[in-house]
Amino acid sequence: MLNFERDVVITGLGVVAPNGVGVPAFEAAIRTGKTGLTTQPKLRDLKFGCHVAGVPEVTNARLGHYLTALERKRLTSKGLIYGLLAGLEAFEDSRLSAGHKTLQRNPRWGCVFGAGVPGIDVLGPGIAKIDAGEVRRLGSAMIELQMPSTCAAYLAAKLRFGGHVACNSLACATGTESVLMGAERIATGQADVVLVGSCESGGEHLWGSFDTLRVLPRQFNSNPRAASRPLSSTAAGFVPAAGAGALVLESKEHAVARGATVYAEIAGGHVNCGAQEGDGSMTLPNPVAVVECIRESLNHARLEPPQVDAISGHLTATRGDPTEVECLSRALERRGSAFPRINSLKSMIGHTLSASGAIELVAGALQLSRGFLHPSTNCEDPHPELKPWLDPGRIVQEATEDSNLHTLLKCSFGFGDLNACAVLRRANHTAKVR
Amino acid sequence: MQHAQVLLKLKELIRPYVQDTSGVERASEETELIGELSINSMHLIDIVIDAENAFDVEITEDDMEGLRTVGDVVNVIVGKLQSIET
């Protein structure tokens, strides 16, 4: 059970997503159900079954705003770049450095920035050089491109974090786990500020591992917008994607003391493992552990099941979707029209793998602070196995304004039977709200 | 290639690795790479690779021993080019 003694709030957001780079563009995109999925000619040429993917479009102007010329020259891994852009945007958004000409190293500031296989898009040429006997021509950046912790290290150096700087990795649960780990540091008094989030490079050398498992959709290569179909009866697998999400977490007292404005509170959460027992396996979660994770996250947040207003599901558009909904229904003891409203950001941006929890929590914080729910697209035909558990009307089909949105449950379930659930709560009336 | 031309081309290769690019403008052959231009010693490896690519020469570990100034690098490159020409 996580240990939360101090309140933790979100004071900054940053995102690099397939349908929007930077928070304003991302928010506009998710409000309108804008897809970030496109057909990738390279995947077709390499004889993948799935030719659709979600790849963020990063402008040179954005790169130039956040990174030096030398960083842009050396740090060629896309995941690393996405993570840096998201992290630096979140920090800028928090205004923690406002009024400071230069930052000084602060031992009370830290970072938990996760990654999956961030260097995978650039390691091939380096490996080839070594195999050809050209190790002396690798260049100084090679080790930085190999280490998953490089993004966290660069963020810490640029933002002068002097406390615990960490890189976590929990497959598709990485981003959500990073948020809970960072929140726990603050809640237990070990830090005042923790930048959290995660990144993923994407690319054919990572996505091939999923294509070979036949878990990616093959039927939508000429219609990428329709390809990612969480909760749908015609869901045919997850669409791979890349990107990064970042959040600045702060103790509430630290935020209030400096007059910060907050997006939302981290009310609580839980991380557990299904141990691949029962119906659990490397690729599908043990439902017993999923139900336990959801219940424990609510206990930790001191929330009763009827108080959950909305769910941001893991919901990847695989055969795990109906089971996930069943687990939610059992854990919350809510069925039919009483089931909370539910959406899946993956319907628009695909599955950003290790970045997914982080990007989806950025969306969660935006929805809570602004009072809206984004649509879960491509769900005109709800899966019949959902029927015992939820009324299809509970699936958010259109963007919905809701000023009474107070709590949001974020679920992430990673390969390896690894689960992480976070509970966000709208900032209370004593905090200045964005 | 003339000494002066190599110097000019080398300065362009060094430029991305220097924080204060005006230092590169002012640099002469006596300018120290680490001491005066504040180039990270790790990036000397990159400058050597960039120079190998730009001048189509091979700079060995022995050549890299004692590379302290801009002129040291110029001399190595000029030497390599001359031995190719002969």
Coordinates of C-alpha atoms in Angstrom, one line a residue:
Chain A
M1 CA 0.0 0.0 0.0
L2 CA 1.4 3.4 -0.9
N3 CA 2.0 5.8 1.9
F4 CA 0.4 9.2 1.5
E5 CA 0.7 11.6 4.4
R6 CA 0.8 15.0 2.6
D7 CA -1.5 16.1 -0.2
V8 CA 0.0 16.0 -3.7
V9 CA -1.2 18.3 -6.5
I10 CA -0.4 18.6 -10.2
T11 CA 1.0 22.1 -11.1
G12 CA 2.4 21.5 -14.6
L13 CA 1.7 19.5 -17.7
G14 CA 3.6 18.6 -20.8
V15 CA 2.9 16.3 -23.7
V16 CA 4.1 15.0 -27.0
A17 CA 1.2 13.0 -28.5
P18 CA 0.4 11.7 -32.0
N19 CA -2.6 14.0 -32.2
G20 CA -1.1 17.1 -30.6
V21 CA 2.3 18.3 -29.5
G22 CA 2.2 20.6 -26.5
V23 CA -0.7 20.9 -24.1
P24 CA -2.8 23.5 -26.0
A25 CA -2.8 21.5 -29.2
F26 CA -3.3 18.2 -27.4
E27 CA -6.3 19.6 -25.4
A28 CA -7.9 20.9 -28.6
A29 CA -7.3 17.5 -30.3
I30 CA -8.8 15.4 -27.6
R31 CA -11.8 17.7 -27.3
T32 CA -12.7 17.1 -30.9
G33 CA -11.8 13.4 -31.1
K34 CA -8.9 14.2 -33.5
T35 CA -7.0 11.1 -34.6
G36 CA -3.2 11.0 -34.5
L37 CA -3.0 7.7 -36.4
T38 CA -1.6 7.6 -40.0
T39 CA -0.6 5.0 -42.5
Q40 CA 3.2 4.5 -42.3
P41 CA 4.7 3.5 -45.7
K42 CA 7.8 2.1 -44.0
L43 CA 5.7 -0.6 -42.2
R44 CA 4.1 -1.5 -45.5
D45 CA 7.5 -1.8 -47.2
L46 CA 8.8 -3.9 -44.4
K47 CA 5.9 -6.3 -44.8
F48 CA 4.2 -5.6 -41.4
G49 CA 0.7 -6.8 -41.0
C50 CA -0.3 -3.4 -39.5
H51 CA 0.7 -0.3 -41.4
V52 CA -1.0 2.2 -39.1
A53 CA 0.8 3.9 -36.2
G54 CA 0.7 7.1 -34.2
V55 CA 3.8 9.3 -34.6
P56 CA 3.9 12.8 -33.1
E57 CA 4.9 15.6 -35.4
V58 CA 7.5 17.8 -33.7
T59 CA 8.4 21.1 -35.3
N60 CA 11.9 22.5 -35.5
A61 CA 10.6 25.6 -33.7
R62 CA 9.6 23.5 -30.7
L63 CA 12.9 21.7 -30.7
G64 CA 14.8 25.0 -30.8
H65 CA 12.7 26.4 -27.9
Y66 CA 13.6 23.6 -25.5
L67 CA 16.9 22.1 -26.7
T68 CA 20.4 23.4 -27.6
A69 CA 21.8 22.8 -31.1
L70 CA 24.2 20.3 -29.6
E71 CA 21.5 18.4 -27.9
R72 CA 19.5 18.2 -31.2
K73 CA 22.6 17.0 -33.0
R74 CA 23.6 14.3 -30.5
L75 CA 20.3 13.0 -29.0
T76 CA 18.8 11.4 -32.0
S77 CA 16.5 9.0 -30.2
K78 CA 12.9 10.1 -30.7
G79 CA 11.8 8.8 -27.3
L80 CA 14.5 10.8 -25.6
I81 CA 13.5 13.9 -27.5
Y82 CA 9.8 13.4 -26.8
G83 CA 10.5 12.9 -23.1
L84 CA 12.7 16.0 -22.9
L85 CA 10.1 18.2 -24.7
A86 CA 7.3 16.9 -22.5
G87 CA 9.3 17.3 -19.3
L88 CA 10.6 20.7 -20.1
E89 CA 7.1 21.9 -21.1
A90 CA 5.6 20.6 -17.9
F91 CA 8.2 22.4 -15.8
E92 CA 7.8 25.6 -17.8
D93 CA 4.0 25.3 -17.3
S94 CA 4.4 25.0 -13.5
R95 CA 6.2 28.4 -13.3
L96 CA 8.5 27.0 -10.7
S97 CA 11.3 28.9 -12.2
A98 CA 9.4 32.2 -12.4
G99 CA 11.4 35.0 -10.9
H100 CA 14.6 33.0 -10.9
K101 CA 17.2 34.1 -13.4
T102 CA 19.0 30.8 -13.1
L103 CA 18.0 27.7 -11.2
Q104 CA 20.1 26.4 -8.4
R105 CA 20.4 22.7 -7.6
N106 CA 17.6 21.8 -5.2
P107 CA 17.9 18.6 -3.1
R108 CA 14.1 18.8 -2.4
W109 CA 13.3 18.5 -6.2
G110 CA 13.5 15.2 -8.0
C111 CA 12.3 13.2 -10.9
V112 CA 10.7 9.8 -11.8
F113 CA 10.8 9.6 -15.6
G114 CA 10.1 6.3 -17.1
A115 CA 11.0 4.7 -20.4
G116 CA 10.4 1.5 -22.3
V117 CA 13.0 1.0 -25.0
P118 CA 13.8 4.6 -25.8
G119 CA 16.9 4.1 -27.8
I120 CA 15.6 1.3 -30.0
D121 CA 15.1 3.6 -33.0
V122 CA 18.8 4.6 -33.2
L123 CA 20.7 1.6 -31.9
G124 CA 20.7 -0.3 -35.1
P125 CA 23.5 1.7 -36.9
G126 CA 25.6 1.7 -33.7
I127 CA 25.3 -2.1 -33.4
A128 CA 26.2 -2.5 -37.1
K129 CA 29.3 -0.4 -36.6
I130 CA 30.5 -2.5 -33.7
D131 CA 29.8 -5.7 -35.6
A132 CA 31.8 -4.2 -38.5
G133 CA 34.8 -3.5 -36.3
E134 CA 34.2 0.2 -36.2
V135 CA 33.7 0.7 -32.5
R136 CA 36.1 3.7 -32.6
R137 CA 33.6 5.6 -34.8
L138 CA 30.5 5.2 -32.5
G139 CA 30.5 8.8 -31.2
S140 CA 30.2 10.0 -27.7
A141 CA 26.4 9.9 -27.7
M142 CA 26.1 6.2 -28.0
I143 CA 25.9 5.4 -24.3
E144 CA 23.4 8.1 -23.7
L145 CA 21.2 6.7 -26.5
Q146 CA 21.4 3.2 -24.9
M147 CA 20.5 4.1 -21.3
P148 CA 16.8 4.4 -20.4
S149 CA 17.8 6.7 -17.6
T150 CA 19.2 9.4 -20.0
C151 CA 16.0 11.4 -20.2
A152 CA 15.7 11.6 -16.4
A153 CA 19.3 12.6 -16.2
Y154 CA 19.0 15.4 -18.8
L155 CA 15.9 16.7 -17.2
A156 CA 17.6 16.7 -13.8
A157 CA 20.6 18.6 -15.1
K158 CA 18.6 21.2 -17.0
L159 CA 16.1 21.8 -14.2
R160 CA 18.6 21.3 -11.3
F161 CA 17.0 18.4 -9.5
G162 CA 19.2 17.5 -6.6
G163 CA 17.1 14.8 -4.9
H164 CA 16.3 11.3 -6.1
V165 CA 16.3 11.1 -9.9
A166 CA 14.9 7.8 -11.2
C167 CA 13.8 6.0 -14.3
N168 CA 11.2 3.4 -13.8
S169 CA 10.0 0.8 -16.3
L170 CA 6.8 -1.3 -16.0
A171 CA 5.8 -1.8 -19.7
C172 CA 2.4 -0.2 -20.4
A173 CA 2.0 0.7 -16.7
T174 CA 5.2 2.8 -16.6
G175 CA 3.6 6.2 -16.8
T176 CA 1.0 5.6 -14.2
E177 CA 3.6 4.0 -11.9
S178 CA 5.9 7.0 -12.3
V179 CA 3.1 9.3 -11.2
L180 CA 2.4 7.2 -8.1
M181 CA 6.1 6.8 -7.2
G182 CA 6.6 10.6 -7.5
A183 CA 3.5 11.3 -5.5
E184 CA 4.7 9.0 -2.8
R185 CA 8.0 10.8 -2.5
I186 CA 6.2 14.0 -1.9
A187 CA 3.5 12.6 0.3
T188 CA 6.1 11.0 2.6
G189 CA 8.0 14.3 2.9
Q190 CA 11.1 13.2 0.9
A191 CA 10.6 15.8 -1.8
D192 CA 8.6 19.0 -2.4
V193 CA 8.5 18.8 -6.2
V194 CA 8.8 15.7 -8.5
L195 CA 8.7 15.7 -12.2
V196 CA 7.0 12.5 -13.4
G197 CA 6.1 10.9 -16.7
S198 CA 7.4 8.6 -19.3
C199 CA 8.4 8.3 -23.0
E200 CA 8.5 5.8 -25.8
S201 CA 10.4 6.0 -29.2
G202 CA 8.3 3.7 -31.2
G203 CA 9.4 2.7 -34.7
E204 CA 9.6 -0.5 -36.7
H205 CA 12.2 -2.2 -34.4
L206 CA 9.9 -2.0 -31.4
W207 CA 6.6 -2.4 -33.2
G208 CA 7.8 -5.5 -35.0
S209 CA 7.8 -7.3 -31.7
F210 CA 4.0 -6.8 -31.5
D211 CA 3.3 -7.3 -35.1
T212 CA 4.8 -10.7 -34.9
L213 CA 2.5 -11.6 -32.0
R214 CA -0.4 -10.7 -34.4
V215 CA -1.9 -8.3 -31.8
L216 CA -2.0 -5.3 -34.1
P217 CA -4.9 -4.6 -36.5
R218 CA -4.4 -5.6 -40.1
Q219 CA -7.8 -4.6 -41.5
F220 CA -7.5 -0.8 -41.3
N221 CA -4.4 0.0 -43.2
S222 CA -6.3 2.2 -45.7
N223 CA -8.4 3.7 -43.0
P224 CA -6.1 4.6 -40.1
R225 CA -8.6 6.8 -38.4
A226 CA -10.8 3.8 -37.7
A227 CA -8.0 1.5 -36.7
S228 CA -7.9 1.9 -32.9
R229 CA -11.3 0.6 -31.6
P230 CA -11.3 0.2 -27.8
L231 CA -14.6 -1.3 -26.6
S232 CA -15.8 -2.0 -30.1
S233 CA -17.1 -5.3 -31.4
T234 CA -14.8 -4.8 -34.4
A235 CA -11.7 -4.1 -32.3
A236 CA -8.8 -5.9 -34.0
G237 CA -5.8 -5.2 -31.8
F238 CA -3.9 -2.2 -30.6
V239 CA -2.4 0.4 -32.9
P240 CA 1.3 1.1 -31.9
A241 CA 2.3 4.7 -31.2
A242 CA 5.0 6.9 -29.7
G243 CA 5.2 10.0 -27.5
A244 CA 5.7 11.3 -24.0
G245 CA 3.7 12.8 -21.1
A246 CA 4.9 14.7 -18.1
L247 CA 3.4 16.2 -15.0
V248 CA 4.9 18.3 -12.3
L249 CA 3.8 17.1 -8.9
E250 CA 4.1 19.2 -5.8
S251 CA 3.1 19.1 -2.2
K252 CA -0.1 21.1 -1.8
E253 CA 1.5 23.3 0.9
H254 CA 4.5 24.0 -1.4
A255 CA 2.1 24.9 -4.2
V256 CA -0.1 27.1 -2.1
A257 CA 2.9 28.8 -0.5
R258 CA 4.2 30.0 -3.9
G259 CA 0.7 30.8 -5.2
A260 CA 0.8 28.1 -7.8
T261 CA -2.3 27.1 -9.7
V262 CA -3.2 23.5 -9.8
Y263 CA -4.8 21.2 -12.4
A264 CA -5.9 18.4 -10.0
E265 CA -4.9 16.4 -7.0
I266 CA -3.4 12.9 -6.9
A267 CA -5.9 11.4 -4.4
G268 CA -4.2 8.0 -4.3
G269 CA -3.4 4.9 -6.2
H270 CA -2.1 1.3 -6.1
V271 CA 0.4 -0.8 -7.9
N272 CA 0.3 -4.6 -7.9
C273 CA 1.1 -7.7 -9.8
G274 CA -1.0 -10.6 -10.8
A275 CA 1.9 -13.0 -10.8
Q276 CA 0.5 -14.6 -13.9
E277 CA -1.7 -16.8 -11.8
G278 CA -5.1 -18.0 -12.8
D279 CA -6.1 -16.3 -16.1
G280 CA -3.1 -14.1 -15.9
S281 CA -0.2 -14.4 -18.4
M282 CA 2.6 -12.3 -19.8
T283 CA 0.1 -10.5 -22.1
L284 CA -3.2 -10.7 -20.2
P285 CA -3.8 -9.6 -16.6
N286 CA -4.9 -11.8 -13.8
P287 CA -8.5 -10.5 -13.2
V288 CA -8.3 -11.1 -9.4
A289 CA -5.3 -8.8 -9.2
V290 CA -6.9 -6.2 -11.4
V291 CA -10.0 -6.1 -9.2
E292 CA -7.7 -5.8 -6.1
C293 CA -5.7 -3.0 -7.7
I294 CA -8.8 -1.0 -8.4
R295 CA -10.3 -1.5 -4.9
E296 CA -7.0 -0.7 -3.2
S297 CA -6.6 2.5 -5.2
L298 CA -10.0 3.7 -4.1
N299 CA -9.2 2.7 -0.5
H300 CA -6.0 4.6 -0.6
A301 CA -7.7 7.6 -2.0
R302 CA -10.4 7.3 0.6
L303 CA -13.0 7.1 -2.1
E304 CA -16.2 5.0 -2.1
P305 CA -17.0 3.4 -5.5
P306 CA -20.1 5.5 -6.1
Q307 CA -17.8 8.6 -6.0
V308 CA -15.9 7.6 -9.1
D309 CA -17.2 10.0 -11.8
A310 CA -15.2 8.7 -14.8
I311 CA -12.7 6.1 -15.8
S312 CA -9.9 6.5 -18.2
G313 CA -9.4 2.9 -19.2
H314 CA -6.3 1.0 -20.3
L315 CA -8.6 -0.3 -23.1
T316 CA -6.2 -1.1 -25.9
A317 CA -8.7 -2.5 -28.4
T318 CA -7.6 -6.1 -27.8
R319 CA -9.6 -9.0 -26.3
G320 CA -8.6 -7.7 -22.9
D321 CA -11.1 -4.8 -23.1
P322 CA -14.3 -6.7 -22.1
T323 CA -12.4 -8.4 -19.2
E324 CA -11.2 -5.0 -18.1
V325 CA -14.7 -3.6 -18.0
E326 CA -15.9 -6.7 -16.1
C327 CA -13.1 -6.2 -13.5
L328 CA -14.1 -2.5 -13.1
S329 CA -17.7 -3.4 -12.7
R330 CA -17.0 -6.0 -10.0
A331 CA -14.4 -3.8 -8.2
L332 CA -16.8 -0.8 -8.1
E333 CA -20.0 -2.9 -7.8
R334 CA -21.6 -0.8 -10.4
R335 CA -23.4 -2.1 -13.5
G336 CA -25.5 -1.1 -16.4
S337 CA -26.5 2.5 -16.3
A338 CA -24.8 2.9 -12.9
F339 CA -21.3 2.1 -14.3
P340 CA -19.2 5.3 -14.4
R341 CA -18.6 7.0 -17.7
I342 CA -15.6 5.6 -19.5
N343 CA -13.4 6.6 -22.3
S344 CA -10.1 5.4 -23.9
L345 CA -7.6 7.9 -25.2
K346 CA -6.1 5.1 -27.2
S347 CA -9.0 5.4 -29.6
M348 CA -7.4 8.6 -30.9
I349 CA -3.7 8.1 -30.4
G350 CA -3.2 4.4 -30.3
H351 CA -1.1 2.7 -27.6
T352 CA 2.0 4.7 -26.7
L353 CA 3.2 1.7 -24.7
S354 CA 5.5 3.0 -21.9
A355 CA 4.3 6.5 -22.5
S356 CA 0.6 5.6 -22.3
G357 CA -0.1 6.1 -18.6
A358 CA 1.7 9.4 -18.6
I359 CA 0.0 10.9 -21.7
E360 CA -3.4 9.5 -20.5
L361 CA -2.9 11.1 -17.0
V362 CA -2.1 14.4 -18.7
A363 CA -5.5 14.0 -20.4
G364 CA -7.1 13.1 -17.1
A365 CA -5.8 16.2 -15.4
L366 CA -7.0 18.4 -18.2
Q367 CA -10.5 16.8 -18.2
L368 CA -10.8 17.3 -14.4
S369 CA -9.5 20.9 -14.3
R370 CA -11.5 22.0 -17.3
G371 CA -14.6 20.0 -16.6
F372 CA -15.0 17.9 -19.7
L373 CA -14.7 14.3 -20.9
H374 CA -13.1 13.5 -24.3
P375 CA -14.7 11.0 -26.6
S376 CA -13.8 7.4 -26.9
T377 CA -13.9 7.2 -30.7
N378 CA -14.6 4.2 -33.0
C379 CA -17.1 2.7 -30.6
E380 CA -20.3 3.0 -32.6
D381 CA -20.5 -0.8 -32.3
P382 CA -19.9 -1.7 -28.6
H383 CA -18.6 -5.2 -28.0
P384 CA -21.4 -7.6 -27.0
E385 CA -19.4 -8.9 -24.0
L386 CA -19.7 -5.5 -22.4
K387 CA -23.5 -5.9 -22.0
P388 CA -23.6 -7.6 -18.6
W389 CA -21.4 -4.9 -17.2
L390 CA -22.2 -1.5 -18.6
D391 CA -24.9 0.3 -20.5
P392 CA -23.3 1.4 -23.8
G393 CA -24.6 4.9 -23.0
R394 CA -21.8 5.1 -20.4
I395 CA -19.2 5.0 -23.1
V396 CA -18.4 8.7 -23.8
Q397 CA -19.1 8.9 -27.6
E398 CA -19.1 12.6 -27.9
A399 CA -17.0 15.2 -26.0
T400 CA -19.0 16.1 -22.9
E401 CA -18.9 19.2 -20.8
D402 CA -19.3 18.4 -17.1
S403 CA -18.7 20.9 -14.4
N404 CA -19.5 18.3 -11.8
L405 CA -16.6 16.0 -12.7
H406 CA -14.8 15.5 -9.4
T407 CA -12.9 12.2 -9.6
L408 CA -11.3 10.2 -12.3
L409 CA -9.8 6.7 -12.1
K410 CA -6.9 5.9 -14.4
C411 CA -6.1 2.2 -15.1
S412 CA -3.0 0.9 -16.7
F413 CA -2.2 -2.8 -17.2
G414 CA 1.3 -3.8 -18.4
F415 CA 2.8 -6.9 -20.1
G416 CA 4.0 -9.1 -17.3
D417 CA 0.7 -8.9 -15.5
L418 CA 1.7 -5.6 -13.9
N419 CA -1.1 -3.2 -12.8
A420 CA -1.2 0.5 -11.7
C421 CA -4.3 2.5 -11.0
A422 CA -4.3 6.2 -10.0
V423 CA -7.1 8.3 -8.7
L424 CA -7.2 12.0 -9.6
R425 CA -9.5 14.4 -7.8
R426 CA -10.5 17.9 -8.9
A427 CA -8.6 20.5 -7.0
N428 CA -10.6 21.7 -4.0
H429 CA -12.0 25.1 -3.7
T430 CA -9.1 26.4 -1.5
A431 CA -6.6 25.8 -4.3
K432 CA -6.3 28.2 -7.2
V433 CA -7.5 26.2 -10.2
R434 CA -6.3 26.5 -13.8
Chain B
M1 CA 44.4 21.4 -49.0
Q2 CA 46.1 24.4 -47.6
H3 CA 46.7 24.9 -43.8
A4 CA 44.4 27.9 -43.7
Q5 CA 41.6 26.1 -45.5
V6 CA 41.8 23.2 -43.0
L7 CA 41.7 25.7 -40.1
L8 CA 38.6 27.3 -41.5
K9 CA 36.8 24.0 -42.2
L10 CA 37.8 22.7 -38.8
K11 CA 36.4 25.7 -37.0
E12 CA 33.0 25.0 -38.6
L13 CA 33.2 21.4 -37.3
I14 CA 34.0 22.6 -33.8
R15 CA 31.3 25.2 -33.7
P16 CA 28.4 22.9 -32.6
Y17 CA 30.3 21.7 -29.6
V18 CA 31.1 25.1 -28.2
Q19 CA 28.6 27.0 -26.0
D20 CA 30.0 30.5 -26.8
T21 CA 30.3 30.5 -30.6
S22 CA 32.1 33.8 -30.6
G23 CA 35.0 31.9 -29.1
V24 CA 35.2 29.9 -32.3
E25 CA 35.2 33.1 -34.4
R26 CA 38.2 34.4 -32.4
A27 CA 40.0 31.0 -32.2
S28 CA 43.5 30.8 -33.6
E29 CA 45.7 27.7 -33.9
E30 CA 47.0 28.4 -30.3
T31 CA 43.5 28.3 -28.8
E32 CA 43.0 25.4 -26.4
L33 CA 40.1 23.1 -27.1
I34 CA 39.2 22.3 -23.5
G35 CA 40.9 25.1 -21.6
E36 CA 39.7 28.0 -23.7
L37 CA 36.8 26.8 -25.8
S38 CA 35.4 24.8 -22.9
I39 CA 34.7 21.8 -25.1
N40 CA 33.6 18.8 -23.1
S41 CA 36.5 16.3 -23.4
M42 CA 33.9 13.6 -24.4
H43 CA 33.1 15.7 -27.5
L44 CA 36.7 15.6 -28.8
I45 CA 35.8 12.1 -29.9
D46 CA 32.9 13.5 -32.0
I47 CA 35.0 16.3 -33.4
V48 CA 37.6 13.7 -34.6
I49 CA 34.8 11.6 -36.2
D50 CA 33.4 14.7 -37.9
A51 CA 36.9 15.6 -39.1
E52 CA 37.5 12.1 -40.5
N53 CA 34.2 12.4 -42.4
A54 CA 34.8 15.9 -43.6
F55 CA 38.4 15.4 -44.8
D56 CA 38.1 11.7 -45.6
V57 CA 41.1 10.8 -43.4
E58 CA 41.6 8.3 -40.6
I59 CA 42.8 9.8 -37.3
T60 CA 44.2 7.1 -35.0
E61 CA 44.4 6.8 -31.2
D62 CA 48.1 7.8 -31.4
D63 CA 47.2 10.9 -33.4
M64 CA 44.7 11.8 -30.8
E65 CA 47.3 11.7 -28.0
G66 CA 48.2 15.2 -26.9
L67 CA 45.5 17.0 -29.0
R68 CA 45.3 20.2 -26.9
T69 CA 44.9 23.1 -29.3
V70 CA 43.0 23.8 -32.5
G71 CA 46.4 23.9 -34.3
D72 CA 47.2 20.4 -33.0
V73 CA 44.1 19.1 -34.8
V74 CA 44.9 21.1 -38.0
N75 CA 48.5 19.6 -38.1
V76 CA 47.2 16.1 -37.8
I77 CA 44.7 16.6 -40.6
V78 CA 47.2 18.4 -42.9
G79 CA 49.7 15.5 -42.2
K80 CA 47.1 12.9 -43.2
L81 CA 46.2 14.8 -46.3
Q82 CA 49.8 15.2 -47.4
S83 CA 50.5 11.5 -46.9
I84 CA 47.5 10.7 -49.1
E85 CA 48.7 13.0 -51.8
T86 CA 52.2 11.5 -51.9

